[in-house]
XYZ file of C-alpha atoms in Angstrom:
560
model
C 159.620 133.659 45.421
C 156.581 130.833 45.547
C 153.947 133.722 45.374
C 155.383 135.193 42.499
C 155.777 131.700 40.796
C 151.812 131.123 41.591
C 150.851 134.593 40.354
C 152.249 133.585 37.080
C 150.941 130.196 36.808
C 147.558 132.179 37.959
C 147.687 134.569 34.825
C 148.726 132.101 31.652
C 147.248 129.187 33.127
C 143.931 129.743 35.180
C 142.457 126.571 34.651
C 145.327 124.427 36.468
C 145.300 127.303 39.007
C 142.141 126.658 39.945
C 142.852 123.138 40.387
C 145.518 123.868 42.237
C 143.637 126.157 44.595
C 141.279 122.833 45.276
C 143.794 120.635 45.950
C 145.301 122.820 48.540
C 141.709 123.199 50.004
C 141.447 119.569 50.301
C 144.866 119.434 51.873
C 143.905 122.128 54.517
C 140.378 120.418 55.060
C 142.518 116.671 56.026
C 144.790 118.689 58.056
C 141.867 119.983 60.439
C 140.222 117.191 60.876
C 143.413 114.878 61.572
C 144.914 117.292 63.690
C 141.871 118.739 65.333
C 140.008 121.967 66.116
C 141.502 125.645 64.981
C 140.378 127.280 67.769
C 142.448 124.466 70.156
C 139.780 124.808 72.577
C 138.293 122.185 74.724
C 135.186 120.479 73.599
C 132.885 120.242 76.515
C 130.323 117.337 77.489
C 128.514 117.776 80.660
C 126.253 115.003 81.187
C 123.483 115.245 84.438
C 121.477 112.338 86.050
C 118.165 112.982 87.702
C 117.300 112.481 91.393
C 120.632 109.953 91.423
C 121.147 109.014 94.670
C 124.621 109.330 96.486
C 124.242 105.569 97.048
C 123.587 104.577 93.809
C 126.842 104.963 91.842
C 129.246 102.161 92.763
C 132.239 104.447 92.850
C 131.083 105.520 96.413
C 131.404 101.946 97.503
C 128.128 99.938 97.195
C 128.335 96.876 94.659
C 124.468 96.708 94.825
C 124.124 98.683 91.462
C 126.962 98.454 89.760
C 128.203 101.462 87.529
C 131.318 100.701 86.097
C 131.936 103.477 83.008
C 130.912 105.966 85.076
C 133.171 105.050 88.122
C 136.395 104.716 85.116
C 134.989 108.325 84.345
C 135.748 108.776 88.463
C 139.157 107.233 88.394
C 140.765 108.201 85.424
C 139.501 111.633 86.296
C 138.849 113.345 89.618
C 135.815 112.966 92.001
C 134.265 115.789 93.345
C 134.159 114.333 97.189
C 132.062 117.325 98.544
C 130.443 118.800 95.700
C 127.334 120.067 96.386
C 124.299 121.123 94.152
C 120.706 122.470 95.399
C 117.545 120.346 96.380
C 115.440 120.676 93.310
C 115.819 119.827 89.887
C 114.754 123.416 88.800
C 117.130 125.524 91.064
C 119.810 123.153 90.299
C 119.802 124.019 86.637
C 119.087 127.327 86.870
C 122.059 127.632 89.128
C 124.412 125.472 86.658
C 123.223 127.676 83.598
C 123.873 130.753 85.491
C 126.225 130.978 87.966
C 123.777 132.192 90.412
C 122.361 130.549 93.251
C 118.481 129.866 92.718
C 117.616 132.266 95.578
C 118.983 135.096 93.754
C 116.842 134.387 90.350
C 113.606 133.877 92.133
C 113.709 130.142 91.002
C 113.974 128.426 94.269
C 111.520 126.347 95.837
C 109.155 123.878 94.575
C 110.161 123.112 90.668
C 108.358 124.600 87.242
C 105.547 123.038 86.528
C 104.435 122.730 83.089
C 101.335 125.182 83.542
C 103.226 127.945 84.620
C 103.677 131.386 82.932
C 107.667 131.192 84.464
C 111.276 130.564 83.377
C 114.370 130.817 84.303
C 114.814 135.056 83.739
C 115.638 136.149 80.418
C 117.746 139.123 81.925
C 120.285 136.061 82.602
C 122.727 135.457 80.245
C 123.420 131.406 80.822
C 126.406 128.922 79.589
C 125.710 128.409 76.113
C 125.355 132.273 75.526
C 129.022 132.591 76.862
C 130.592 129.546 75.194
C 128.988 131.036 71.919
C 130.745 134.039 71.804
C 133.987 131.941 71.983
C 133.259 129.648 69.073
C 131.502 127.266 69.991
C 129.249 124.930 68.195
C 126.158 124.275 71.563
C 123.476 121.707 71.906
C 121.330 120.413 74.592
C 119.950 116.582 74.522
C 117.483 115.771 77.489
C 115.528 118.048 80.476
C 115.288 121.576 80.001
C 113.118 122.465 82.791
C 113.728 126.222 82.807
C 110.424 127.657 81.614
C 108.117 126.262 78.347
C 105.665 128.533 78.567
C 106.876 130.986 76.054
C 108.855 130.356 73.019
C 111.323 133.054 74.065
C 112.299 130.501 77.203
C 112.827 127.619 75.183
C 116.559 126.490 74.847
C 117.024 127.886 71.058
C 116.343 131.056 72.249
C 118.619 131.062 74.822
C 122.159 129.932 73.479
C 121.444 126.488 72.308
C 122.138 125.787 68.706
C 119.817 122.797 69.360
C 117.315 121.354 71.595
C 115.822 117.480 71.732
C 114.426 116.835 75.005
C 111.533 117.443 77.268
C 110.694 120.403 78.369
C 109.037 118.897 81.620
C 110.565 117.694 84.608
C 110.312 114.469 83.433
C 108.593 111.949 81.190
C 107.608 108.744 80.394
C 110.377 106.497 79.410
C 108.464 104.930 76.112
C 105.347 107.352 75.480
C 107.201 110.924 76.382
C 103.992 112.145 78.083
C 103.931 114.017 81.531
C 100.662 114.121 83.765
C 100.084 116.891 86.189
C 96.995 116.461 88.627
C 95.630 119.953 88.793
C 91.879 121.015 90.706
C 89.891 120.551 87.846
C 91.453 116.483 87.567
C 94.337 115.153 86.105
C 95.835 116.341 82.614
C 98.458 114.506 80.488
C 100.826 115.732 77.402
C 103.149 115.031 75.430
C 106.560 116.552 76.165
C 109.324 115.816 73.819
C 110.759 118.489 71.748
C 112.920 118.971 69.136
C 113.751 122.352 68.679
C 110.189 123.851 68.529
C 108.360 121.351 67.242
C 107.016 118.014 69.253
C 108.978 115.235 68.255
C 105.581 112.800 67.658
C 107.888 110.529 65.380
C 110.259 109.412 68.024
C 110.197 105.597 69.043
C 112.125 103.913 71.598
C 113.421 103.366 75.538
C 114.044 107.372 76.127
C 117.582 107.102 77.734
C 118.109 105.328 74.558
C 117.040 107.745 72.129
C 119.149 110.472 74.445
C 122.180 108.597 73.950
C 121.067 108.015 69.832
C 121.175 111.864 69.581
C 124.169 112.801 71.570
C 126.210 110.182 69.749
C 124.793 111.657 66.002
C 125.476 115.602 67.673
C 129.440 114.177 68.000
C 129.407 111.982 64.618
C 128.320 115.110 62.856
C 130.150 117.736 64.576
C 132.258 120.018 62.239
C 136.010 119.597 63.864
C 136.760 122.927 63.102
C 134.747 124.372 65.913
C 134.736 123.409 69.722
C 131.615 121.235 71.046
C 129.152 122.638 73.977
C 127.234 119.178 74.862
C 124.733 119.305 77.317
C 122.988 115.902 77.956
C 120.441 115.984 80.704
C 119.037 112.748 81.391
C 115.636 111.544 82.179
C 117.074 108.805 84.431
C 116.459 107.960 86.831
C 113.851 110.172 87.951
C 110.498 108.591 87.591
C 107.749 108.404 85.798
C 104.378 109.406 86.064
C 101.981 107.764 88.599
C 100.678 104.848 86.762
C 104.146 103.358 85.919
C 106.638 105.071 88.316
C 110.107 102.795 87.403
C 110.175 101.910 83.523
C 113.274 100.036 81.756
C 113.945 97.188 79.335
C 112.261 93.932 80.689
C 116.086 92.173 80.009
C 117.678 94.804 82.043
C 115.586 94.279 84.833
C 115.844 90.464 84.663
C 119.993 91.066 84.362
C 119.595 92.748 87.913
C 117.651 89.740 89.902
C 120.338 90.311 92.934
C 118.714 93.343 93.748
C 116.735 92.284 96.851
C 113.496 94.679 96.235
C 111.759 95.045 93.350
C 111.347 98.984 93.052
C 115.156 99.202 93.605
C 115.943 96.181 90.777
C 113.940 98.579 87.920
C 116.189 101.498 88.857
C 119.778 99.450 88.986
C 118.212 98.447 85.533
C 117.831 102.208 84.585
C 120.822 102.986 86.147
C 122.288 100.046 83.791
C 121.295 102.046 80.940
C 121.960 105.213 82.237
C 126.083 103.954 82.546
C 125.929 102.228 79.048
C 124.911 105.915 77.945
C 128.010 106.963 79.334
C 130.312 104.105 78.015
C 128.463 104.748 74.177
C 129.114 108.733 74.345
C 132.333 108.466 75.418
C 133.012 105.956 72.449
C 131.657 108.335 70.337
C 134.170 110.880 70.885
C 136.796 108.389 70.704
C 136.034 107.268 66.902
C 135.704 111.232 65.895
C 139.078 111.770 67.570
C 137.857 114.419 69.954
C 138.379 112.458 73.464
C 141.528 113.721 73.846
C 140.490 117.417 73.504
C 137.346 117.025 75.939
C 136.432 118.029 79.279
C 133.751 115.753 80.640
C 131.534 116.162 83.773
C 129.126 113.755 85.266
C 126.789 115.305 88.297
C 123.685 114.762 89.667
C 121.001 117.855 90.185
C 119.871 116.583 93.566
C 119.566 113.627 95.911
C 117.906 110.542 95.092
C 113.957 110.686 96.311
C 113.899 107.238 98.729
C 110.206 107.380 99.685
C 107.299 109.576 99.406
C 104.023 110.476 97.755
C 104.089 109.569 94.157
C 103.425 112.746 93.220
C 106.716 113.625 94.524
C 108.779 111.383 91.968
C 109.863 108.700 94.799
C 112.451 106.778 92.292
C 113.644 104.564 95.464
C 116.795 106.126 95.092
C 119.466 105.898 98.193
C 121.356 108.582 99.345
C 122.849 106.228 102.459
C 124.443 106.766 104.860
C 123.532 110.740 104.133
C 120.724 112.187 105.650
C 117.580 112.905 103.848
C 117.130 113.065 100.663
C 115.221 115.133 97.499
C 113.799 118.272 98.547
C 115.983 118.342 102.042
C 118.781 120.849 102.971
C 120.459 117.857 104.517
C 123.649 116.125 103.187
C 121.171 113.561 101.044
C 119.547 116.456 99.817
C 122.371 118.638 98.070
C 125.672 116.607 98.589
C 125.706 114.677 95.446
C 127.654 112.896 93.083
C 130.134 114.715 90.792
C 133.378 114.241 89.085
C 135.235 115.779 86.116
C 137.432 113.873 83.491
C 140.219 115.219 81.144
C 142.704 112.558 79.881
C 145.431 114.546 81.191
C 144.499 114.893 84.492
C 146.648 112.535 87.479
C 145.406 112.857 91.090
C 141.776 111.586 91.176
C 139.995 112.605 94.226
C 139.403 116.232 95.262
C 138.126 117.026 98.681
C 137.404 120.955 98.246
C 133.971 122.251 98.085
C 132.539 123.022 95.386
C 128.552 124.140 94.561
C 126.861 123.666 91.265
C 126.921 127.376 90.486
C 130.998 126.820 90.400
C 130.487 125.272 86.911
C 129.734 128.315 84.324
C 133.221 130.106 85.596
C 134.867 126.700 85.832
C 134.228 125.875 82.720
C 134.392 129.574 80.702
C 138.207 129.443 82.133
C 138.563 125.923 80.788
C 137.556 127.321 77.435
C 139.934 129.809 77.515
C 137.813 132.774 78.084
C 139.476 136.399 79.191
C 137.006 137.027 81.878
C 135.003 135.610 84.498
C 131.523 137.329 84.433
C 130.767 139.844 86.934
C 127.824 139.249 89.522
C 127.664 135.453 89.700
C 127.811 133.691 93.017
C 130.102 130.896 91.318
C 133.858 130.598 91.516
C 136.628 129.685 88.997
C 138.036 126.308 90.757
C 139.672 125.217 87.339
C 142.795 125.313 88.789
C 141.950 124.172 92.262
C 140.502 121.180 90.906
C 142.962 120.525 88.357
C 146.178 121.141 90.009
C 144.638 119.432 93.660
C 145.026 122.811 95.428
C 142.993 123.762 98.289
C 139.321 125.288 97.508
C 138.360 129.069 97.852
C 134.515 127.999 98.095
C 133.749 128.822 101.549
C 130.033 129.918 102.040
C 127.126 127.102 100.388
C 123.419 128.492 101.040
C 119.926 126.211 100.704
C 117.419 129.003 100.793
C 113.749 127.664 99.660
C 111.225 130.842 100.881
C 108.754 128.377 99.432
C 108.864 125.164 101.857
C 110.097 127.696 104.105
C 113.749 126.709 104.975
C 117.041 127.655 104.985
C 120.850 126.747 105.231
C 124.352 127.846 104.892
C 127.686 125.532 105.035
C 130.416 127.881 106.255
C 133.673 125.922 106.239
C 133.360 122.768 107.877
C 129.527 124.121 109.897
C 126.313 123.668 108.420
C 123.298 125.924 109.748
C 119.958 124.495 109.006
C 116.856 126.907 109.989
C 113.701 126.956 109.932
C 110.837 124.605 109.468
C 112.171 121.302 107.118
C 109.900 118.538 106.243
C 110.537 115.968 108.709
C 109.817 112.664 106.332
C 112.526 114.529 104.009
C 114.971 115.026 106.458
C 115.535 111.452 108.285
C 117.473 108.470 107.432
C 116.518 106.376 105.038
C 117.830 104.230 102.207
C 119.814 101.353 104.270
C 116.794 98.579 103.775
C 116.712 98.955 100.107
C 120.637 97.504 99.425
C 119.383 94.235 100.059
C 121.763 91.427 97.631
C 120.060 88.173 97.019
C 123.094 85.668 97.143
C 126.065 87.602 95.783
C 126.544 90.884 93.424
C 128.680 90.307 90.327
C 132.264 90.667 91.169
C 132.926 94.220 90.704
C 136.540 93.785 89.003
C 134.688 91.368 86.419
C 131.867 94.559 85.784
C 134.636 97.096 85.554
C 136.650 95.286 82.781
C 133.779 94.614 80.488
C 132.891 98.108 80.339
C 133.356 100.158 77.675
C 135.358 103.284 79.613
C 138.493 99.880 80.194
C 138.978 99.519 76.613
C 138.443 103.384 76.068
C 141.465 104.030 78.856
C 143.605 101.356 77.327
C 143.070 102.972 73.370
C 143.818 106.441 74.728
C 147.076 104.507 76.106
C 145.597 105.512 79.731
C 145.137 101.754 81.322
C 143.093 101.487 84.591
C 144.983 99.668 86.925
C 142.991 97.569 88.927
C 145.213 98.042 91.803
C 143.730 101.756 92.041
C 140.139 100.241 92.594
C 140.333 101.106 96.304
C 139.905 104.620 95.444
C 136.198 104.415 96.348
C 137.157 103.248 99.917
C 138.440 106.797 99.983
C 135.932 107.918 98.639
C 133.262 106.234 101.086
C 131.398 108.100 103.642
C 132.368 106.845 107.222
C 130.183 108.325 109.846
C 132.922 107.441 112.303
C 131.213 104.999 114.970
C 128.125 108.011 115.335
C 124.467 106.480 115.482
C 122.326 107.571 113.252
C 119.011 107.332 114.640
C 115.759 109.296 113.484
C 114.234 109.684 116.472
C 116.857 111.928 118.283
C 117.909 113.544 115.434
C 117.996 117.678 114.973
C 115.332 118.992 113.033
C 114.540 122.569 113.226
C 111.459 123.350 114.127
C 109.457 126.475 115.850
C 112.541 128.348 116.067
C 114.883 125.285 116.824
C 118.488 125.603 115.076
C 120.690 122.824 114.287
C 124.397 123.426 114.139
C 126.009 120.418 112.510
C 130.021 119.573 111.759
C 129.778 118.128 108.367
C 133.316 116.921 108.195
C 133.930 115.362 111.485
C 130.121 113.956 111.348
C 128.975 113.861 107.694
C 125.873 111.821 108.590
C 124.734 114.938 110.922
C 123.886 112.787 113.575
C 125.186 115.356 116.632
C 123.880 119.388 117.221
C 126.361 121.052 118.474
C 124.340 124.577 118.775
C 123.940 125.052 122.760
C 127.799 123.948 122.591
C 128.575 126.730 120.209
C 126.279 129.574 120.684
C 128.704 132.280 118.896
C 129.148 130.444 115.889
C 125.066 129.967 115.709
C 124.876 133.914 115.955
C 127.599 134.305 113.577
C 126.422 132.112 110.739
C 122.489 133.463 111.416
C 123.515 136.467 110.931
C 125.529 135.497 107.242
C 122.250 133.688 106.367
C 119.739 136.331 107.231
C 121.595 138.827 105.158
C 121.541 136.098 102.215
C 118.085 135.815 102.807
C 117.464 139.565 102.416
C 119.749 139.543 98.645
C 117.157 137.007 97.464
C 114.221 137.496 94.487
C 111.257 136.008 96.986
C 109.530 133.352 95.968
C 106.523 132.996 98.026
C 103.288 132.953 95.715
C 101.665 129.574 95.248
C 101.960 127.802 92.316
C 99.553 128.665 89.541
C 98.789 126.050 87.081
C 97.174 128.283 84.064
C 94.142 126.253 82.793
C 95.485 127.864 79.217
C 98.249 125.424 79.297
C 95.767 122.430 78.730
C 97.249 119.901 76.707
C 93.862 119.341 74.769
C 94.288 122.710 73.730
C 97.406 122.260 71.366
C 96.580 118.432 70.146
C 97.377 117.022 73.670
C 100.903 118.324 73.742
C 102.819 120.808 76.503
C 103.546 123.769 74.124
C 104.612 127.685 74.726
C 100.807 128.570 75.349
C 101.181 131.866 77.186
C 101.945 132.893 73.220
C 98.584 132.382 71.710
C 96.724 134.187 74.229
């Protein structure tokens, strides 16, 4: 027998046994990295925009701005027609990390600021934790947003085998710096991170540097184990007051057929935000892992179309939705979504599906035995995957902080309460103005990256399939939308809205249906009462001072 054989060659000749024992390591070591990971499981790579606009991805029909690896991500994979996410940056990722709705972690309402003693709760166990426990290697690139104030909230203390980002809601796109105006004046800080440590030595267009350090994570990523990559863009939320839109000079010039200026600068982010895509998607590609990877693409809100600066307006369009940021209409949560495996072959799915659907989405993706207990999210792996009808009825948009709420039941929306009526309207239409003529969108799509990608990974986009994102469009079927007449509720006013036979919630229907109002009251009153309230104002620590910790944003509540 060959053991017996190597147990002699082991005792008279222990020197060439040795050898022999490295040359089969070697052998092994090849084998694993040509054929993959042990564990076979998928590597994951879930990449989120900030306050992107349902209008500003071409793949739901505009040629405006022009976003051509991320629409190949759409039709080589499967859109997410009706996927929906909440209103705030915060909730949104508390939700996604989670599988709770932000109502039931006390983390709805108005976002973290980066003076308060508040993250998302450490009772939580959240995605990374999970995916750890079945081998996998995690890292976060970009926004965090789920508490700074103590080192226990950072990411590395919650799952993440690494952090570099900012810890704010957003930053500067070339100093990394976020300014808050609090009573006593404004204060301004530096906000990147890496791990715990500001990352002072960083240089560069930030979207850039994201994309740097994602690409290194997957260049250096030991095969042998499955990937967790979270990359959470800065783009294209904006800036701080004094230089709200930011991107390359070039990139802005390369987008002169963007009527208005404010909307030009964020087509040019947004043309850096979909070379990002086209550059990480490479990546995987040259380490042979593309064909093993799950990828998903979302945005945590609407886009913010107009407002006070101090509201991060990025000029963003969410048309022909209504509202936008910070709204419980259709611009507010319906946003953009798709996921991509190379195996997958119908690519649009119309079921619902909320952003706290992702942790037990993707934990069955991964293989894992069991859903978790006591999350609000659903496992629509299969659903999506196999085109099958959703089982995610009930949607709620509960902020006890503005003081609204909402529940989609089916095809009904109930909106209640008091919204902000500048959030709430229609806007967005006057800022797709094209001087002359766009590019011609077949030309865009087959210089991208993601068409050479497909064709290597012998999965050629056929141009002919282009007309997807007429499907995809949102037709408001003939209904005027008009601001003026429009539902808002108000001093005990209701609106009762159809989303799928008038997406652009133009009509009320509640006189007509009075039973269905009490019905779906009643469902959102008793969701109300499950919640963790959120009702004290926000309290920005004067502790948290910058100039206290060499003008950075640090974990202050630990030094006092």
């Amino acid at each position: 027998m060959w053991y017996r054989l190597l147990l002699k060659i082991h005792l008279q000749h222990p020197v060439k046994m040795g050898l022999i024992y490295v040359f089969i390591s070697v052998v092994i070591a090849i084998i694993v990295v040509v054929t993959g990971e042990k564990s076979g499981r998928p590597n994951i790579v879930f990449i989120i925009a900030d306050d992107l606009g349902w209008d500003d991805v071409s793949f739901h029909g505009s040629d405006q701005i022009q976003t051509p690896n991320i629409d190949l991500l759409a039709y080589s994979g499967v859109v997410l027609e009706r996927y929906y996410s909440h209103c705030l940056c915060t909730p949104s990722r508390a939700a996604l990390l989670t599988g709770k709705f932000a109502h039931h972690l006390g983390m709805q309402g108005y976002p973290l600021t980066n003076g308060e003693d508040r993250g998302l709760p450490l009772t939580e166990k959240i995605l990374p934790q999970y995916l750890k426990e079945l081998g996998y290697s995690t890292h976060l690139v970009g926004k965090w947003h789920s508490g700074n104030s103590r080192k226990k909230y950072f990411p590395n203390e919650r799952g993440f085998d690494s952090f570099f980002g900012h810890i704010s809601g957003y930053i500067d796109y070339y100093e990394y710096v976020l300014e808050e105006t609090w009573d006593s004046g404004k204060v301004s800080g530096f906000a990147l991170y890496r791990n715990f440590t500001p990352a002072w030595d960083v240089e560069g267009y930030i979207t850039d540097v994201y994309t740097e350090e994602a690409v290194s994570i997957i260049k250096n990523h030991d095969v042998t184990k499955p990937l967790f990559l979270n990359i959470a863009h800065n783009a294209p939320h904006s800036g701080n007051q004094a230089s709200l839109m930011q991107a390359p000079p070039e990139d802005v010039r390369a987008m002169r057929h963007v009527e208005l200026p404010e909307r030009r600068t964020l087509a040019a982010m947004l043309k850096k935000l979909d070379e990002s895509i086209g550059n990480i998607v490479e990546a995987l590609l040259n380490k042979d892992m593309l064909q093993n990877t799950i990828i998903a693409f979302v945005s945590d809100n609407g886009g913010m179309t107009t407002g006070d600066p101090d509201y991060s307006v990025n000029y963003g369009s969410n048309w022909p939705l209504r509202g936008f940021k910070m709204s419980p209409f259709e611009g507010g949560i319906r946003v953009v979504g798709l996921l991509w495996t190379p195996t997958l072959t119908h690519h649009l799915w119309k079921g619902r599906m909320h952003v706290v659907d992702w942790l037990p989405t993707l934990l069955k993706a991964a293989g894992a035995d069991d859903i978790p207990d006591g999350i609000d999210g659903i496992d629509l792996w299969n659903q999506i995957t196999t085109n099958a009808d959703t089982s995610r009825n009930d949607i709620f948009e509960i902020d006890d902080y503005t003081g609204f709420a909402a529940i989609i039941a089916g095809d009904y929306k109930l909106v209640t309460a008091n919204v902000s009526l500048s959030n709430s309207d229609y806007q967005g239409d006057d800022l797709r103005g094209v001087i002359g003529e766009a590019p011609p969108y077949e030309d865009t799509i087959r210089k991208s990256k993601m068409y050479s990608i497909l064709e290597k990974i012998g999965k050629p986009f056929n141009m002919d399939n282009i007309d997807l994102r007429e499907k995809i469009r949102v037709d408001c079927k003939g209904r005027e939308r008009n601001s003026s007449t429009a539902c808002y509720p108000l001093n005990g006013k209701v609106c009762l809205l159809n989303i799928k036979e008038d997406p652009c919630e133009s009509t009320d229907l509640s006189e007509l249906y009075p039973d269905l109002v009490k019905e779906l009251t009643d469902r959102l009153k008793a969701e109300i009462e499950s919640r963790v309230p959120r009702t004290a104002p926000v309290f920005r620590d004067p502790r948290a001072a910058p100039k206290l910790f060499n003008y950075t944003w640090t974990y202050f509540a630990d030094y006092f």
